[in-house]
Short mmCIF file of C-alpha atoms in Angstrom, two decimals:
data_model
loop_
_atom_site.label_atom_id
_atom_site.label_comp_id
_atom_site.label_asym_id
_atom_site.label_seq_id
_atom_site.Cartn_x
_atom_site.Cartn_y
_atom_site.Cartn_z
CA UNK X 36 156.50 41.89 54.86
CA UNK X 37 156.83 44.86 52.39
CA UNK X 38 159.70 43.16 50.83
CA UNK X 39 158.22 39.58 50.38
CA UNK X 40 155.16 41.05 48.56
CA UNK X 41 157.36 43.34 46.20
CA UNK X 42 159.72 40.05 45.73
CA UNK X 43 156.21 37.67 44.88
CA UNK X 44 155.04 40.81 42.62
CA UNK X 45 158.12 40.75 40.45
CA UNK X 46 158.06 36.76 40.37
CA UNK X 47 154.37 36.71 38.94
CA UNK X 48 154.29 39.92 36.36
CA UNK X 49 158.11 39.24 35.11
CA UNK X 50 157.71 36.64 32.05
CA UNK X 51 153.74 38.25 31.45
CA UNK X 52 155.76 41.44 30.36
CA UNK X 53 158.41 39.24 29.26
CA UNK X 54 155.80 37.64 26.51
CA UNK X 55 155.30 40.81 25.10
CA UNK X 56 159.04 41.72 24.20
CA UNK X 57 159.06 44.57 27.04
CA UNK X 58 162.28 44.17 30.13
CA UNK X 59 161.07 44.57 33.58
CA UNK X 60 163.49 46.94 35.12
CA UNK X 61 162.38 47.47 38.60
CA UNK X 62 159.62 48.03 40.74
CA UNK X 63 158.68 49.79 43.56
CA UNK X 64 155.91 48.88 46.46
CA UNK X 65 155.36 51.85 48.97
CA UNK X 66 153.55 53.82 50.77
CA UNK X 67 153.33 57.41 50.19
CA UNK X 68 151.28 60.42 50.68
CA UNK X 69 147.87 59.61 49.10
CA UNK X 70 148.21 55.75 50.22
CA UNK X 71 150.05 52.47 48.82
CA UNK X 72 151.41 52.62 45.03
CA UNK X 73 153.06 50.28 42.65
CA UNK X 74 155.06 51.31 40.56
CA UNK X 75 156.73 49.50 37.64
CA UNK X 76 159.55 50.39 35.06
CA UNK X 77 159.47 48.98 31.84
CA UNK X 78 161.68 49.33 28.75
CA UNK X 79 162.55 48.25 25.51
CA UNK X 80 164.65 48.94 22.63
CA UNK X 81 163.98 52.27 21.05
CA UNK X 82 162.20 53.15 24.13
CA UNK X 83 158.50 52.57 25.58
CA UNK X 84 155.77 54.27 24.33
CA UNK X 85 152.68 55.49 26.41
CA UNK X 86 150.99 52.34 24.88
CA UNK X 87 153.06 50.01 25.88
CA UNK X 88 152.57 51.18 29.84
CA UNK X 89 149.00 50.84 28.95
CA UNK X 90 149.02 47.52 27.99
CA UNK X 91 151.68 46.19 30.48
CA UNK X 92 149.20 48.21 33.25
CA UNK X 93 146.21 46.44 31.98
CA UNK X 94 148.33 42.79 32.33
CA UNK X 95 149.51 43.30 35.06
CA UNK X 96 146.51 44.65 36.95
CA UNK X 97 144.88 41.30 35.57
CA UNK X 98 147.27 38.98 36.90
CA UNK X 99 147.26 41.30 40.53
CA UNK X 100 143.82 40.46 40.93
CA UNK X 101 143.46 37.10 39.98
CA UNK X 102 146.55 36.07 42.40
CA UNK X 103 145.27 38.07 45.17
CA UNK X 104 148.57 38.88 46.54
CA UNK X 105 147.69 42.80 47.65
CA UNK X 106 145.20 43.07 50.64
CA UNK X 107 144.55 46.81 50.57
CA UNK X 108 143.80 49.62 48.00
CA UNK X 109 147.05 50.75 46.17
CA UNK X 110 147.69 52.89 42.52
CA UNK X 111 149.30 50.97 39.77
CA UNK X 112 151.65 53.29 37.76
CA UNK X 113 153.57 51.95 34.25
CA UNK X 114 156.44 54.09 33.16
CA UNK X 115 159.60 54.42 31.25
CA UNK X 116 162.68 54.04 33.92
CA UNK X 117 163.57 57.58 32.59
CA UNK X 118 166.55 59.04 31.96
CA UNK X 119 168.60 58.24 34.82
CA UNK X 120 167.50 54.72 34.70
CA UNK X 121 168.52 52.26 37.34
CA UNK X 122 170.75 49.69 37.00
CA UNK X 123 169.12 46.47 39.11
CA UNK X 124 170.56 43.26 37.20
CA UNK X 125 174.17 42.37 36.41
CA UNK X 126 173.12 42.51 32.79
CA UNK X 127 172.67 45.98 33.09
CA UNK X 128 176.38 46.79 33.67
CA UNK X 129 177.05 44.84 30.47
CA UNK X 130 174.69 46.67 28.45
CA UNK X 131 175.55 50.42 29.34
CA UNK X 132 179.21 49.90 29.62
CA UNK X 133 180.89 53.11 28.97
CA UNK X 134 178.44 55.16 30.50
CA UNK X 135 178.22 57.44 33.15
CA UNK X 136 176.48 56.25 36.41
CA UNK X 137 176.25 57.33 40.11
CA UNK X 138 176.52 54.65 42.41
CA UNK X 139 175.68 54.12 46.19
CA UNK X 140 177.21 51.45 48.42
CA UNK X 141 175.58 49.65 51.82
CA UNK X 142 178.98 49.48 53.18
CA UNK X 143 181.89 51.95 52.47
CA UNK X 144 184.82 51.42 50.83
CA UNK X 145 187.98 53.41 51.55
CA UNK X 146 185.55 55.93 53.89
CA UNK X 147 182.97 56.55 50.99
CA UNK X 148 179.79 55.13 49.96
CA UNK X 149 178.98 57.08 46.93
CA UNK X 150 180.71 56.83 43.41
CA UNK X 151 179.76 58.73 39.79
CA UNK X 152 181.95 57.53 36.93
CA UNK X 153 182.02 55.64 33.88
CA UNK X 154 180.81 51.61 33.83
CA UNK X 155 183.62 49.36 32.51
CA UNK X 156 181.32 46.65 33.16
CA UNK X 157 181.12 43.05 35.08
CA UNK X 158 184.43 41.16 35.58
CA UNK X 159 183.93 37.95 38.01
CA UNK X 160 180.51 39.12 39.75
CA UNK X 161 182.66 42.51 40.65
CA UNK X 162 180.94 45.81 39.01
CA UNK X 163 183.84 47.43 37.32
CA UNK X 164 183.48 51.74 37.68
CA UNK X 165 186.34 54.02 36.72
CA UNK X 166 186.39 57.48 38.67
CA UNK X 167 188.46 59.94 37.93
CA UNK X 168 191.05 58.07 36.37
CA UNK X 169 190.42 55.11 38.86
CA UNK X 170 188.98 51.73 39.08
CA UNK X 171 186.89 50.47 41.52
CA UNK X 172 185.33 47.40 42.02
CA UNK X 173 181.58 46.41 43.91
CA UNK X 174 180.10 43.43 44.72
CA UNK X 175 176.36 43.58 43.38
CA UNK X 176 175.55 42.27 46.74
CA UNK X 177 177.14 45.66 48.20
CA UNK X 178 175.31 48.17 45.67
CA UNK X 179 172.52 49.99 47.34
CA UNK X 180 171.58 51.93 44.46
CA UNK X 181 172.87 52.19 40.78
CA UNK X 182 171.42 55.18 38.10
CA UNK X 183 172.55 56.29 35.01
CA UNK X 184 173.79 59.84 34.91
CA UNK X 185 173.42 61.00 31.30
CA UNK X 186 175.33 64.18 30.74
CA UNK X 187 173.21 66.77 28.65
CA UNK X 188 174.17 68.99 26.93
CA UNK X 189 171.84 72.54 26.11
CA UNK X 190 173.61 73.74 23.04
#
């Protein structure tokens, strides 16, 4: 049930945010301490400012209500992805080929489920990762979870 409201929220507040030159990158619909929360991850190039979540909160929180689609009390929170932003659609292995990322598999492959290397992007539907000096492949339909993993450095 959980999973066919978060699916129907993403389907209605997608091209909204789309409209306004702002990337949906994922959202979340769960319940947590203090009760239900939504929580959405927007970017854009050169990043997303503090009023750009405003607005996108306001639109969505509009469209929310009118549809009618949530039938309890739940906080609706707008934010960057952050730093270690997740990687949901194909596009995104495209786009930040040659970084780092951590990656987390539903079923293991050669006895492991987690992987941190660099993106060498898509190649036939197959997520291309290089790990220590080896290349992996993933179906999309086999990654659990996918994040960026900046390296910083404190110079």
């Amino acid at each position: 049930m959980e999973k066919e409201i978060k699916e129907k929220i993403k389907e209605i507040i997608e091209i909204p945010i789309l409209k306004k030159n702002i990337e949906l990158v994922d959202l979340e619909w769960r319940r947590e301490r203090g009760g239900w929360v939504l929580r959405i991850f927007i970017d854009k190039p050169g990043g997303v400012t503090i009023a750009d979540c405003a607005k996108i909160s306001g639109i969505v929180g509009e469209i929310l209500d009118k549809e009618n689609i949530i039938h309890r009390s739940y906080i609706l929170e707008v934010s960057s992805p952050g730093i270690e932003r997740p990687l949901v659609k194909k596009e995104d292995y495209e786009r930040f080929r040659g970084e780092k990322a951590r990656i987390t598999l539903k079923t293991p492959i050669s006895g492991r489920r987690n992987f941190t290397g660099i993106i060498l992007g898509i190649k036939e539907d197959l997520v291309q990762i290089e790990v220590e000096g080896r290349i992996w492949e993933f179906s999309l339909d086999n990654i659990k979870k996918a994040n960026l993993q900046p390296e910083i450095s404190f110079k």
